[in-house]
Amino acid sequence: MSDISRAEVCVAACAEIYRDNGEILASAFGTIPAIGVRLARHTFSPDLLLTDGESHLVQGTWAVGGPAEGVVEGWSPFRGIFDLNWTGKRHIVMVPVQIDRFGNVNISAIGDHAKPSVQLVGVRGAPGNTVYHATSYWIAKHSTRTFVPAVDMVSGAGNDRVAAAGTGASRYHDLRKVVTDLAVLDYAPASGAMRLVSVHPGVTVDEVHAATGFDLVVDGEVPVTRLPTDDELALIRDVIDPRNLRDKEVPA
Amino acid sequence: MADKRMTGPEVVGRLESGMTIGIGGWASRRKPMSLVREILRSDLTDLTVVSYGGPDVGLLCAAGKVKKLVFGFVTLDSIPLDPHFRAARQSGSIEVAEYDEGMLQWGLYAASIRLPFLPTRAGLATSVTDTNPDLQLITDPYGSGDELIAMPAIHLDAALVHMNRADAAGNAQYLGPDPYFDDLFCMAADQAFVSCEKVVPTEELTRDHHAATIALRRLFVDGVVEAPNGAHLTSCAPDYGTDEGFLREYAAAAKSPEAWQAFSATYLSGDEETYQRAIAARDDEELSA
């Protein structure tokens, strides 16, 4: 298939977040991660568990932007979600407003916490998620507004702060990937600093550097993010996102 | 069994300014809004509010009832950020204790089972410890070397929750998808008040539903208020969903002091019956529009 959009590249990259994850609860926030996780389960990661966004675990593959359609296989109410999260059997994709070089993220407030210039939603489950189970991030617009030298209210714990806090924080801390509209990133094992894994087709390494408010680790030649396969494209376009909501998040 | 039925104003009569009040539900879902509205009508002030926050928090902030908010988030779901809560935060008019959502659960649970704290990793290595300087760390006494947060018990003077059904003694039932944390709010509180869509004879609770849907047991409930449509503007599945149109009107009322005055005059100046009539009239208007 031709005319693969940037959004569709991002969907496949988000699906890759969940490759080889086994039998865990996959919680993917943001439209493109929600498409990606369903794509992953439909294809190469069939053991993932997904919720309907409320309290049921649901089998099958349904379209984003509408109600879950599938067989209910279990109950996962908010009343029990933190127990589940803290067992570690979960991999979440969250959507940070700010992220720094070591993967500290902010979803709480911009400015002075006592009197923020911009109040956001609050830290939510980010503190617990990041120290208890695998965590990845999705950023729909890669820019120096989001990729900042230091985040204002650390809601999700990054590699440097976790190392400083000791084994209580580090034992199950597991930051995996950052997917953006420009690139895929992870963290260099030795330093914990953010590293460029691949750039999306048509994006240069320089563009990624320019859109990032801190230095990225780059190991040699940076490959290009893989394209979705024809089968994946058909699933994305016909089954999982027939209303093309992905283009609203990452415009063509 | 004691008949614990009372009115909304009688519940508020049991509350005092300066109290710590827990509010059940989750975001825009099954909030005890009729009881929250009774607080808005009262002269109660300087409240510490503990909530998985939705429009309950926004309304109490807008009405100047909140001294301190203990929270992990405030959202209206379809509208991601509550503008009334934002205005209160951005003007610095309320104090906050901002915790991870699971820390909140832990704090309520510790209070419920009469422990001073419960250990958790959640919050470590984040700004939650910086912005809550009273949070203490505890080292694993069994030698792993792990330093953990000792989440303090969140003791409540009163809890307010809303359920689908209850009997007069306070056994209360949810018929929607999720109990949320309403049982913990009640167990963590000196006094717990449950409003419900309908008070029914006890035997009706299990006529068509598993006993596990009776999330609140009467020994943790002090008062029962029959409040049909009492969760309104939030959802009370399966009885009704969120009133999305009214939610937008509520959010728009944060635009200016004048907008808030107008909203307040239309919907919050009378008693609960007046509120419900205004909502019904609004629905009629939407239908004929």
mmCIF file of C-alpha atoms in Angstrom, chain A residues 19-108:
data_model
loop_
_atom_site.group_PDB
_atom_site.id
_atom_site.type_symbol
_atom_site.label_atom_id
_atom_site.label_comp_id
_atom_site.label_asym_id
_atom_site.label_seq_id
_atom_site.Cartn_x
_atom_site.Cartn_y
_atom_site.Cartn_z
ATOM 1 C CA ARG A 19 5.989 -6.521 21.348
ATOM 2 C CA ASP A 20 7.077 -9.488 23.490
ATOM 3 C CA ASN A 21 5.249 -8.115 26.534
ATOM 4 C CA GLY A 22 3.510 -11.396 27.293
ATOM 5 C CA GLU A 23 0.367 -11.613 29.415
ATOM 6 C CA ILE A 24 0.019 -8.204 31.052
ATOM 7 C CA LEU A 25 -2.520 -5.388 31.288
ATOM 8 C CA ALA A 26 -1.758 -2.988 28.433
ATOM 9 C CA SER A 27 -2.974 0.552 29.200
ATOM 10 C CA ALA A 28 -2.387 2.947 26.320
ATOM 11 C CA PHE A 29 -3.486 6.591 26.600
ATOM 12 C CA GLY A 30 -3.727 8.849 23.574
ATOM 13 C CA THR A 31 -5.441 7.984 20.291
ATOM 14 C CA ILE A 32 -2.428 6.649 18.404
ATOM 15 C CA PRO A 33 -1.210 4.441 21.295
ATOM 16 C CA ALA A 34 -4.781 3.130 21.656
ATOM 17 C CA ILE A 35 -4.720 2.147 17.981
ATOM 18 C CA GLY A 36 -1.213 0.737 18.346
ATOM 19 C CA VAL A 37 -1.968 -1.488 21.308
ATOM 20 C CA ARG A 38 -4.993 -2.992 19.556
ATOM 21 C CA LEU A 39 -2.866 -3.577 16.491
ATOM 22 C CA ALA A 40 -0.230 -5.293 18.640
ATOM 23 C CA ARG A 41 -2.780 -7.575 20.281
ATOM 24 C CA HIS A 42 -4.444 -8.412 16.977
ATOM 25 C CA THR A 43 -1.096 -9.396 15.459
ATOM 26 C CA PHE A 44 2.105 -10.127 17.345
ATOM 27 C CA SER A 45 1.152 -9.774 21.048
ATOM 28 C CA PRO A 46 -2.087 -11.776 21.389
ATOM 29 C CA ASP A 47 -1.810 -12.353 25.145
ATOM 30 C CA LEU A 48 -2.226 -8.689 26.143
ATOM 31 C CA LEU A 49 -5.207 -7.712 28.314
ATOM 32 C CA LEU A 50 -7.163 -4.585 27.432
ATOM 33 C CA THR A 51 -9.945 -2.743 29.263
ATOM 34 C CA ASP A 52 -12.944 -0.941 27.852
ATOM 35 C CA GLY A 53 -11.712 2.238 29.551
ATOM 36 C CA GLU A 54 -14.132 1.625 32.387
ATOM 37 C CA SER A 55 -13.967 -1.575 34.395
ATOM 38 C CA HIS A 56 -14.153 -4.556 32.069
ATOM 39 C CA LEU A 57 -11.401 -6.572 30.450
ATOM 40 C CA VAL A 58 -12.543 -7.167 26.887
ATOM 41 C CA GLN A 59 -11.307 -9.526 24.184
ATOM 42 C CA GLY A 60 -11.311 -8.749 20.482
ATOM 43 C CA THR A 61 -10.428 -5.772 18.339
ATOM 44 C CA TRP A 62 -12.699 -2.741 18.166
ATOM 45 C CA ALA A 63 -12.537 0.747 16.724
ATOM 46 C CA VAL A 64 -11.169 3.743 18.640
ATOM 47 C CA GLY A 65 -13.600 6.545 19.423
ATOM 48 C CA GLY A 66 -16.508 4.230 20.195
ATOM 49 C CA PRO A 67 -17.616 1.691 22.778
ATOM 50 C CA ALA A 68 -15.684 -1.555 23.264
ATOM 51 C CA GLU A 69 -17.112 -4.436 21.278
ATOM 52 C CA GLY A 70 -15.955 -7.860 22.323
ATOM 53 C CA VAL A 71 -16.286 -10.634 24.833
ATOM 54 C CA VAL A 72 -15.918 -9.546 28.457
ATOM 55 C CA GLU A 73 -13.257 -11.755 30.024
ATOM 56 C CA GLY A 74 -12.899 -10.108 33.404
ATOM 57 C CA TRP A 75 -13.497 -7.231 35.770
ATOM 58 C CA SER A 76 -10.890 -4.589 36.541
ATOM 59 C CA PRO A 77 -12.551 -1.751 38.447
ATOM 60 C CA PHE A 78 -10.712 1.329 39.692
ATOM 61 C CA ARG A 79 -11.262 -0.130 43.148
ATOM 62 C CA GLY A 80 -8.694 -2.819 42.312
ATOM 63 C CA ILE A 81 -6.494 -1.159 39.723
ATOM 64 C CA PHE A 82 -3.721 -0.044 42.062
ATOM 65 C CA ASP A 83 -3.436 -3.540 43.503
ATOM 66 C CA LEU A 84 -2.984 -4.823 39.964
ATOM 67 C CA ASN A 85 -0.573 -2.046 38.991
ATOM 68 C CA TRP A 86 1.579 -2.655 42.016
ATOM 69 C CA THR A 87 1.961 -6.344 41.124
ATOM 70 C CA GLY A 88 3.892 -5.147 38.095
ATOM 71 C CA LYS A 89 1.771 -6.937 35.491
ATOM 72 C CA ARG A 90 1.106 -3.812 33.474
ATOM 73 C CA HIS A 91 2.721 -1.649 30.809
ATOM 74 C CA ILE A 92 1.288 1.839 30.453
ATOM 75 C CA VAL A 93 1.749 4.467 27.763
ATOM 76 C CA MET A 94 1.177 7.900 29.277
ATOM 77 C CA VAL A 95 1.037 11.317 27.607
ATOM 78 C CA PRO A 96 3.324 13.787 29.389
ATOM 79 C CA VAL A 97 3.055 17.555 29.114
ATOM 80 C CA GLN A 98 6.775 17.881 29.902
ATOM 81 C CA ILE A 99 9.582 15.309 29.787
ATOM 82 C CA ASP A 100 13.281 15.704 30.560
ATOM 83 C CA ARG A 101 16.482 13.958 29.552
ATOM 84 C CA PHE A 102 16.107 11.185 32.141
ATOM 85 C CA GLY A 103 12.431 10.541 31.532
ATOM 86 C CA ASN A 104 11.015 12.539 34.425
ATOM 87 C CA VAL A 105 7.563 13.665 33.299
ATOM 88 C CA ASN A 106 5.001 16.236 34.367
ATOM 89 C CA ILE A 107 1.220 15.969 34.015
ATOM 90 C CA SER A 108 0.362 17.951 37.145
#
